[in-house]
Structure formats: C-alpha cells, structure tokens
Short mmCIF file of C-alpha atoms in Angstrom, two decimals:
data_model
loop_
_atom_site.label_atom_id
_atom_site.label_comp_id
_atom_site.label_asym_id
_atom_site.label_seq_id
_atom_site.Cartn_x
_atom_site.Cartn_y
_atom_site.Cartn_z
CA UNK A 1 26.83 -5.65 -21.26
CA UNK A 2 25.82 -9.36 -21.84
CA UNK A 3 24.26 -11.61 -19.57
CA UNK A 4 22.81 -14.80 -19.74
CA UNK A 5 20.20 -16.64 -17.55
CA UNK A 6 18.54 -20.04 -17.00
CA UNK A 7 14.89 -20.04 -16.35
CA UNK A 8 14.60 -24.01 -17.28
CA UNK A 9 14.06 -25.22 -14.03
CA UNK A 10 11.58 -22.50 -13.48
CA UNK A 11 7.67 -22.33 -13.76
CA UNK A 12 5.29 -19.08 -14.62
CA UNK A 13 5.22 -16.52 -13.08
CA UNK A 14 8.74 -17.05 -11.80
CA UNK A 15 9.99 -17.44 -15.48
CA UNK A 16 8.82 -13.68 -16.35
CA UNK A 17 9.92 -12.30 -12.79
CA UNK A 18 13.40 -13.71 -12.74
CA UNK A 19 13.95 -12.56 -17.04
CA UNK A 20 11.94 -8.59 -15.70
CA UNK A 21 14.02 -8.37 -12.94
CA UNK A 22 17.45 -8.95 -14.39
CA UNK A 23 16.44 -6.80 -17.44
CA UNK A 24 15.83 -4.32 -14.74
CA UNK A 25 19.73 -4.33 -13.54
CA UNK A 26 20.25 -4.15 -17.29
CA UNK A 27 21.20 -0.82 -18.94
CA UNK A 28 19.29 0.45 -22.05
CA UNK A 29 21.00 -1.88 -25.07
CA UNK A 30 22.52 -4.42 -22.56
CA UNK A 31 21.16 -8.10 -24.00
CA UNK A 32 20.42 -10.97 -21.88
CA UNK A 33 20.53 -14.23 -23.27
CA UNK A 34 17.52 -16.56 -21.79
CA UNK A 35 17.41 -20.34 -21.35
CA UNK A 36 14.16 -21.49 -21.21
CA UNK A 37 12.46 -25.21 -21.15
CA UNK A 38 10.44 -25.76 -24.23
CA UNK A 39 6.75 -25.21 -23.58
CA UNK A 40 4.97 -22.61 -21.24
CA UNK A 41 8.16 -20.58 -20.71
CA UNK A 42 9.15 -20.19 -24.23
CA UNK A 43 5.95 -19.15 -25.26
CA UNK A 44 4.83 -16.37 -22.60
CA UNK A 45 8.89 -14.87 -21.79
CA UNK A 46 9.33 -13.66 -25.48
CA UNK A 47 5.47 -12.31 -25.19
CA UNK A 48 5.91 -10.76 -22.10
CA UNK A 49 9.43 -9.34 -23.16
CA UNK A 50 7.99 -7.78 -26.23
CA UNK A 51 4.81 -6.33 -24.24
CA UNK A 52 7.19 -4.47 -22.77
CA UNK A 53 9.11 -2.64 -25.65
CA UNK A 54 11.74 -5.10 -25.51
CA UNK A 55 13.29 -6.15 -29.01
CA UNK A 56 13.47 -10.20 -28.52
CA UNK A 57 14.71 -12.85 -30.72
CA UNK A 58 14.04 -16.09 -30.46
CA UNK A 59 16.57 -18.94 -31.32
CA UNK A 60 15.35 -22.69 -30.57
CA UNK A 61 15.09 -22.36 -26.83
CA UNK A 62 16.94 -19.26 -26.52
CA UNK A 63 15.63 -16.00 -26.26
CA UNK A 64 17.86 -12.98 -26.70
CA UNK A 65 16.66 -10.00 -25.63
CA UNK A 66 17.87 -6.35 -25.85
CA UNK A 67 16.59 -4.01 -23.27
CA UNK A 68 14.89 -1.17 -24.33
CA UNK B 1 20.89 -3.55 0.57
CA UNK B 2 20.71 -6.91 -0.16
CA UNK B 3 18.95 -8.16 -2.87
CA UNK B 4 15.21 -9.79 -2.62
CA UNK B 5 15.70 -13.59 -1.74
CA UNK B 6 14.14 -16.44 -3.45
CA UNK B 7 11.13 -16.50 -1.31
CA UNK B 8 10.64 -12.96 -1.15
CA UNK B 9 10.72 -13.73 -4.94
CA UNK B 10 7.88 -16.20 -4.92
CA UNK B 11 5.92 -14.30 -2.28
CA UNK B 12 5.71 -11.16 -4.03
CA UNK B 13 5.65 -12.74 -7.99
CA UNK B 14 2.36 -11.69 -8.56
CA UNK B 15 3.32 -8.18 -8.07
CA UNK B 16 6.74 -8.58 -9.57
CA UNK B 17 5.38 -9.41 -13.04
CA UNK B 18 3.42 -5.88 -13.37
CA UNK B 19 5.24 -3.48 -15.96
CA UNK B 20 4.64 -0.76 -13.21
CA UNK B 21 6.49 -2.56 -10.13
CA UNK B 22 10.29 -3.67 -9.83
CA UNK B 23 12.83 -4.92 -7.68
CA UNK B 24 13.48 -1.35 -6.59
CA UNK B 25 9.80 -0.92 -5.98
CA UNK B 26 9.82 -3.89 -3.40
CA UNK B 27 13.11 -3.53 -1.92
CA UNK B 28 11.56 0.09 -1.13
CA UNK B 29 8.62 -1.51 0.51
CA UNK B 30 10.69 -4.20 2.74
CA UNK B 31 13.04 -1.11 4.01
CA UNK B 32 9.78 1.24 5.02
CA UNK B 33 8.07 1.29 8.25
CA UNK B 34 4.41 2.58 8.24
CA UNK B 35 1.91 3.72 11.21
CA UNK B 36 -1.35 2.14 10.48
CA UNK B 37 -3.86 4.01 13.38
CA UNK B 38 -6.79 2.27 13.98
CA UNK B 39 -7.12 -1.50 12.98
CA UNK B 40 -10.71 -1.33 12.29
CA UNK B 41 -13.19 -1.15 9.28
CA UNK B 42 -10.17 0.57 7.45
CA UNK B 43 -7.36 0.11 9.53
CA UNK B 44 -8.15 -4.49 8.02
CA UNK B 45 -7.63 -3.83 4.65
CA UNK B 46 -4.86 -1.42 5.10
CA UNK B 47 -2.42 -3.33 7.05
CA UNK B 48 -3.83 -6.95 5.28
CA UNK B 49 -2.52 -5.02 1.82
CA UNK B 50 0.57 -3.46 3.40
CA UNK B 51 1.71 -6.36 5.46
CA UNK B 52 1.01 -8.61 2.28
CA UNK B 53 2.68 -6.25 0.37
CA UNK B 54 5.89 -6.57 2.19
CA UNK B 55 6.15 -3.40 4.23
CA UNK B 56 8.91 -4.62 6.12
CA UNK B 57 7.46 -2.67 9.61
CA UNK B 58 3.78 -2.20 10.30
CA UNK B 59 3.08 -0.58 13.55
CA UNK B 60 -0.46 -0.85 14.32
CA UNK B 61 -2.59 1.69 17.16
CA UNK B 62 -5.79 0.99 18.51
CA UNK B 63 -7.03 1.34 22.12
CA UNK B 64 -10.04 -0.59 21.59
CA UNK B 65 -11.04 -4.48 22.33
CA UNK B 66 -12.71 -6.54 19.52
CA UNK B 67 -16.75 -6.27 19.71
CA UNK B 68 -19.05 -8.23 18.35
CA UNK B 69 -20.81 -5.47 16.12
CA UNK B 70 -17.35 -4.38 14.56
CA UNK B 71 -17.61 -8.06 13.12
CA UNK B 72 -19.45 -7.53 9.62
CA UNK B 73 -16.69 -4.59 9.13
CA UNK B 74 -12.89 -5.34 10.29
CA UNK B 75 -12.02 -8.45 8.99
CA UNK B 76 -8.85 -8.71 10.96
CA UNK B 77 -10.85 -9.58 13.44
CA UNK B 78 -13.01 -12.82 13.95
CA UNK B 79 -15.88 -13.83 16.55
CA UNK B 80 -13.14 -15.77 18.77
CA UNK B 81 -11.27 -12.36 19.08
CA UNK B 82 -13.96 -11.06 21.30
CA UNK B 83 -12.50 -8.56 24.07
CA UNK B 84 -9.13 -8.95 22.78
CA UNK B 85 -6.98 -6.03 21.77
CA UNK B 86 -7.41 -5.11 18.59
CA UNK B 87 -3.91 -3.92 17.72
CA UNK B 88 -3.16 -7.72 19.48
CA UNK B 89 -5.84 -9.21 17.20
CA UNK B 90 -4.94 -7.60 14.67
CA UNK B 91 -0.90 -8.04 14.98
CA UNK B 92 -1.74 -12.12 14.66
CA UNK B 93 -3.59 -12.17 12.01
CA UNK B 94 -0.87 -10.33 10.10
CA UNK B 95 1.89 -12.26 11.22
CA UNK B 96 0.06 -15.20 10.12
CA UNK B 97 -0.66 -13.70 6.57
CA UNK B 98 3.55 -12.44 6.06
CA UNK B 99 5.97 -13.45 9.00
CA UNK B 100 8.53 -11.56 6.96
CA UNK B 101 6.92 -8.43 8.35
CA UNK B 102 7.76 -7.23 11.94
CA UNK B 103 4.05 -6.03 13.14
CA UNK B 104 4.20 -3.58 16.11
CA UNK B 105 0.88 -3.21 18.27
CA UNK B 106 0.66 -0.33 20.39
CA UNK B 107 -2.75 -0.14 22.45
CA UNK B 108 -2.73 3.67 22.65
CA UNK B 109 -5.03 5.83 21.51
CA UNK B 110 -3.31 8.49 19.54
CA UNK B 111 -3.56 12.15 20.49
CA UNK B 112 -1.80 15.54 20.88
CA UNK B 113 0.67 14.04 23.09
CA UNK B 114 2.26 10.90 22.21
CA UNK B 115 1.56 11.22 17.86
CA UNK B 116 5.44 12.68 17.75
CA UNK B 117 6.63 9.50 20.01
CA UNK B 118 4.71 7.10 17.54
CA UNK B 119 5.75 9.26 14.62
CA UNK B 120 9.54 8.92 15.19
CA UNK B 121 11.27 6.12 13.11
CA UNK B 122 8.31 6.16 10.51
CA UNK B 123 8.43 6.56 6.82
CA UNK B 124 4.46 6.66 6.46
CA UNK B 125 1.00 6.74 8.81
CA UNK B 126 -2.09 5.62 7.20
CA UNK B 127 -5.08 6.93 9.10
CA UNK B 128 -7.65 4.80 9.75
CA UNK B 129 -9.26 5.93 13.00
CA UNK B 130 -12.95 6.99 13.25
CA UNK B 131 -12.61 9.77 14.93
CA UNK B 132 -12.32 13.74 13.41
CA UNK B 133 -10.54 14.50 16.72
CA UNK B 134 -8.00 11.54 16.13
CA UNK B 135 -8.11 12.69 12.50
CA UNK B 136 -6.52 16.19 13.33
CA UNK B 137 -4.25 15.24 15.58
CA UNK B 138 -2.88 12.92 13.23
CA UNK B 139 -3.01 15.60 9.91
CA UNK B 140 -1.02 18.42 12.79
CA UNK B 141 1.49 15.64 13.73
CA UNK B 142 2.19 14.42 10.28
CA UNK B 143 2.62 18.07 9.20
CA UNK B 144 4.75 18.90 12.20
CA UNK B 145 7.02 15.66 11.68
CA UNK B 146 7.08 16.05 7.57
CA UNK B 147 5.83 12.87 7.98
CA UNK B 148 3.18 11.48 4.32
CA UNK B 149 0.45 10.63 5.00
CA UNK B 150 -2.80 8.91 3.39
CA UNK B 151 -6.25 9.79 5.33
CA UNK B 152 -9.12 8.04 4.64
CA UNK B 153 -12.90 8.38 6.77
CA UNK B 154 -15.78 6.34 5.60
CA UNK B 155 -19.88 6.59 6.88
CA UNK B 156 -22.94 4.71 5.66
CA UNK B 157 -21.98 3.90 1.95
CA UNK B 158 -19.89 6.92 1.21
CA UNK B 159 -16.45 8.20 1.80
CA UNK B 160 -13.14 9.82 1.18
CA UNK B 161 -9.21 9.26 0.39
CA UNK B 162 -6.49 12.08 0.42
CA UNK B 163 -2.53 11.41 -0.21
CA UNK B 164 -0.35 14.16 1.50
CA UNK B 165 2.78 15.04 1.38
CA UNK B 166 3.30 17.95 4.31
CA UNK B 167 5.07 20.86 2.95
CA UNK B 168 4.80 20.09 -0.65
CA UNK B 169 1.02 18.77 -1.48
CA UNK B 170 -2.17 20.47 0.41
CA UNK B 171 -3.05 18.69 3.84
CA UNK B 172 -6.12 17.79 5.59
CA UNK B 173 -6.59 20.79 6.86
CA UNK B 174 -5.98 22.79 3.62
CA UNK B 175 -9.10 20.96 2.41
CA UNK B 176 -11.17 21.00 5.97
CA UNK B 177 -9.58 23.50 8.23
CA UNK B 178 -12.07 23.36 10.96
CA UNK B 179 -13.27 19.88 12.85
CA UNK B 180 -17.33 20.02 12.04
CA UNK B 181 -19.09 20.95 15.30
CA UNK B 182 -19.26 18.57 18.19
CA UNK B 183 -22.51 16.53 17.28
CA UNK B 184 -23.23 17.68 13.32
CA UNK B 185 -22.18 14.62 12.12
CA UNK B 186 -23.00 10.87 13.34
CA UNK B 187 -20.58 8.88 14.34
CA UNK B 188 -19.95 5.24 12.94
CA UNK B 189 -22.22 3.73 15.79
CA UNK B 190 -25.17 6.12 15.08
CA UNK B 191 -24.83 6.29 11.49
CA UNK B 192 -23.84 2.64 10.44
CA UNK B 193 -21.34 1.56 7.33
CA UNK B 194 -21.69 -1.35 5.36
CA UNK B 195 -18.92 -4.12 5.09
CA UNK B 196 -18.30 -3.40 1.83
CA UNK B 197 -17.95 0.44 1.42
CA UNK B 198 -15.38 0.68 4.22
CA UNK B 199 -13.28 -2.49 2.53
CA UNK B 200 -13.44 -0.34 -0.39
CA UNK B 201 -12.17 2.98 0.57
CA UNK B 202 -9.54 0.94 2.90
CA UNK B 203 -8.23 -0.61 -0.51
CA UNK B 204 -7.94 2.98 -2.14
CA UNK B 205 -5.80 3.90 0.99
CA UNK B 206 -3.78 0.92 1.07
CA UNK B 207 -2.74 1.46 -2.82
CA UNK B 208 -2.28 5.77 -1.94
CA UNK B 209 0.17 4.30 0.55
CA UNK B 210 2.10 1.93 -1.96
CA UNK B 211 2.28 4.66 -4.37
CA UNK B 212 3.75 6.86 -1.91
CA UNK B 213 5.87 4.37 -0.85
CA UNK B 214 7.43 3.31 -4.05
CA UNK B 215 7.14 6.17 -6.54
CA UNK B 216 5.01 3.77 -8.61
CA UNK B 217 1.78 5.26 -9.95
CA UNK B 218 0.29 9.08 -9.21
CA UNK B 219 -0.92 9.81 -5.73
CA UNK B 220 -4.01 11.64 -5.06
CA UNK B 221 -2.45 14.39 -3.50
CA UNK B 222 -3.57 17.63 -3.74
CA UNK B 223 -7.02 16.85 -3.68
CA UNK B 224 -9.16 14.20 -2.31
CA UNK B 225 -11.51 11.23 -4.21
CA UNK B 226 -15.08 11.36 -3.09
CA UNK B 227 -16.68 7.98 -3.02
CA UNK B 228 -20.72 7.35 -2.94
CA UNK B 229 -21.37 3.68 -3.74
CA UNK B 230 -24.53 3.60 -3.65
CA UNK B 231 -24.49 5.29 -7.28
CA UNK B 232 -20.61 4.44 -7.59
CA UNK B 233 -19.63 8.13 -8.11
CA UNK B 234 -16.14 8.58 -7.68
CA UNK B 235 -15.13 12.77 -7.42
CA UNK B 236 -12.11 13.59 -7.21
CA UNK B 237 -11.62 17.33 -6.15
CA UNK B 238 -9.19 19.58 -6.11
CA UNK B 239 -7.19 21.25 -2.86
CA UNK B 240 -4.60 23.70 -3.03
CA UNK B 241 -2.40 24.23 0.01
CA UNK B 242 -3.36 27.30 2.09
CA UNK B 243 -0.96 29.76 3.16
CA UNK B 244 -2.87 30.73 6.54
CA UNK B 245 -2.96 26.70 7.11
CA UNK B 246 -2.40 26.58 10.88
CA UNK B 247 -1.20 22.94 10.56
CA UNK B 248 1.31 23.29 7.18
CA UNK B 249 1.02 26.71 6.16
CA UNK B 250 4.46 27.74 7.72
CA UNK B 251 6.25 24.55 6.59
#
C-alpha cells in the first residue's frame, strides 16, 4: 500500500508523531510518501525514520519511506 | 475505537515520538480504568503520571484529610488543602493537570469488605497505601478478582516495587506470606521518609503500571526491586509463585 502525507504545516515533535504513527497503520513494505516544509522537518523526519530501521529516501522535500 | 484526536495528539507527543510507545499503546491507556489507593507520598506521583499519561479513568481512595506534615511528601497536595479530603484534593489537582481524564474520589478506606465493590469495572489498582493491613487486603482482593496489580511501600530512604499479575506471576504474598507482627516495624509517622525517596519509588510504580497497561516494556513481575537510596542500590529479587499461597495458590 501507498500513502502519502503532509506534515508542512506542522512543527517538531508533531512532524515525527504524525509520519510514526501512520507508519504504524502501515504494513511491513507499505511506503508513505512525506511532504515536509524545508528546514527543521526535513532534516529530523528522514533521521528519525532511519533511527528506526526504516529505509528512507529523500527527494527535494519529499521523503519516501518504506516501512520496515 | 476511535482514533486519538488532534489534541490528544499534541498532549501526549512527547510520548508518541518514543520507538517503544504507539498509537495502540495510548489508545490502550485512554480505554483503561485504574484504582490508585491512597493519594499520599506514593499515591502523588502515581496518579500525577497516570492521569498525565492519559489513563482515561483514575479512581482515587483515601479516607484521610490533608495534614500539614504530609506536606514535604504528597505533592498533590498543597498548604491551602489543609483538612480537605485527600481523594478531593487530590481529584482537583488532577483534573487540572488532564481534564481528558475522568478522576473518581472515593473517601473510603479500603478493606476486606468493600475492595471487590471498588475492584469491579477496573483494569488495574496501584497500591499506594501505608498500611501492611491495607496492603493485604488489597494483594487477597486483586488475587481474588484476577485483577494486576503494582504494590509499592516506602520507609525512611528505602523501599520496594512488585508488578503482579494474579494467577500467572507470583503475588505479594508469594514473596511475604505473613503481615510482620503488630509493632516490628515503624510506621511512616514513627519512622519518617524523605520527599524524595517516596517520589522515587512512586515513579517506578507509576511506569510498572504503564507497562502493564500497554504491553510496552518488561514488568517486574515475579520478583520485586529493592531500593536503598541512601547508597542507590537497586536489588531486584526473585519470587516464584507458591503453591500453598493462601491468597493465589488455588487460582
């Protein structure tokens, strides 16, 4: 499964719990595609995302992530 | 069940974020309803944690009116609170801290024969009474209602945490089958407990009961942690269940 989500309007920690938590609804595999505002968000979502185990690519201002 | 809402979102962030917690983990939290008995030197940071936590129903049991000597200890409680209830005292002070939680005072001391009526409806009891009377009638209820359980007692700078799961994980009892004899050990008021040591064993509790709450983590069941901070030795030993248990040994 796919899913996408915008975190630009969003500030940390609520950029991290909003990506964690709809990983978590995610299956193992499933990728969610990730919006963010240049800046804070970009830099600590693909951190946190590979912290934990999660394979994460990051494209401009999107970060695609498959769950682990 | 619903989702967690944006504010619940915000609210509980902090705790959110850790690798260890989930959506699951809260949602669990916000649908439990825990028995916190006693609402003083343990019984604050207990039901502070819990209710700020999100336990979505704290009920909270304490016959006794706020004194001015239980100040330095319960910090639920503060000097205008004198001679108020403190399950009323204490049922403010939480509100104030999560109005998402629905806080139930019940100024009752618990004994033999209204634990099962306070029991019913509950997914957990933290005990945090002072008493080893109170503490027995709580371990034989729990056991007799397969109700967990996290007890907790605390003197001078020392003290003691035990998870329990009746039935499956070794009770109070298993570990200290007989109440020590009337007089053989001081009591809080003769014996004296810093601020500091009971906010500390209160925390360990308060986590025990999130553990058992949400699966996160290992609970210290079967066994108990031995505290003395004055050299900050932490012991955990081991309990096995007994078979000859009069409070869980049938179960």
């Amino acid at each position: 499964m796919n899913r996408t989500l915008d975190i630009t309007g969003l500030t940390c920690p609520m950029t991290w719990v909003k990506t964690k938590l709809e990983l978590e609804r995610l299956a193992p595999g499933d990728r969610l595609e990730v919006r963010c505002a240049a800046g804070e968000a970009l830099e600590n979502v693909p951190r946190s995302a590979r912290e934990a185990g999660h394979e994460v690519d990051v494209d401009g201002t999107t970060v695609r992530i498959v769950r682990r | 069940m619903s989702g967690l809402s944006g504010a619940e979102l915000e609210r509980y962030s902090r705790q959110l974020v850790l690798p260890e917690w989930s959506e699951a983990a809260q949602l669990a939290l916000r649908a439990a309803s825990v028995l916190v008995v006693g609402a003083g030197a343990l019984g604050s940071p207990v039901a502070t944690y819990l209710a700020g936590a999100g336990v979505g129903r704290l009920g909270i049991v304490d016959a006794d009116t706020v004194e001015v000597s239980d100040l330095h200890r319960q910090h639920l409680h503060f000097t205008p609170d004198l001679g108020v209830a403190k399950a009323r005292s204490a049922a403010a002070k939480l509100g104030f801290l999560n109005p998402d939680v629905v806080i139930e005072p019940y100024q009752v001391r618990l004994d033999a024969a209204n634990a099962a009526g306070l029991l019913a409806g509950q997914d957990l009891l933290v005990d945090c009474s002072d008493s080893f009377a109170t503490r027995y009638a709580v371990n034989a209820a729990c056991c007799a209602a397969g109700l967990p359980l996290v007890e907790a007692g605390v003197l001078g700078t020392s003290g003691l945490v035990m998870a329990i799961r009746p039935g499956k994980t070794a009770c109070y009892r298993c570990a200290f089958a007989e109440p020590p004899p009337e007089g053989s050990v001081p009591t809080c008021a003769e014996a004296g407990v810093l601020g500091p040591a009971a906010g500390v064993i209160g925390s360990l509790q308060a986590l025990e009961a999130l553990k058992l709450l949400t699966g996160v983590g290992e609970p210290l069941v079967d066994g108990f942690l031995q505290v003395d901070l004055t050299t900050l030795a932490f012991l955990r030993v081991a309990v096995a269940r007994r078979a000859d248990c009069p409070d869980c040994g049938g179960a």
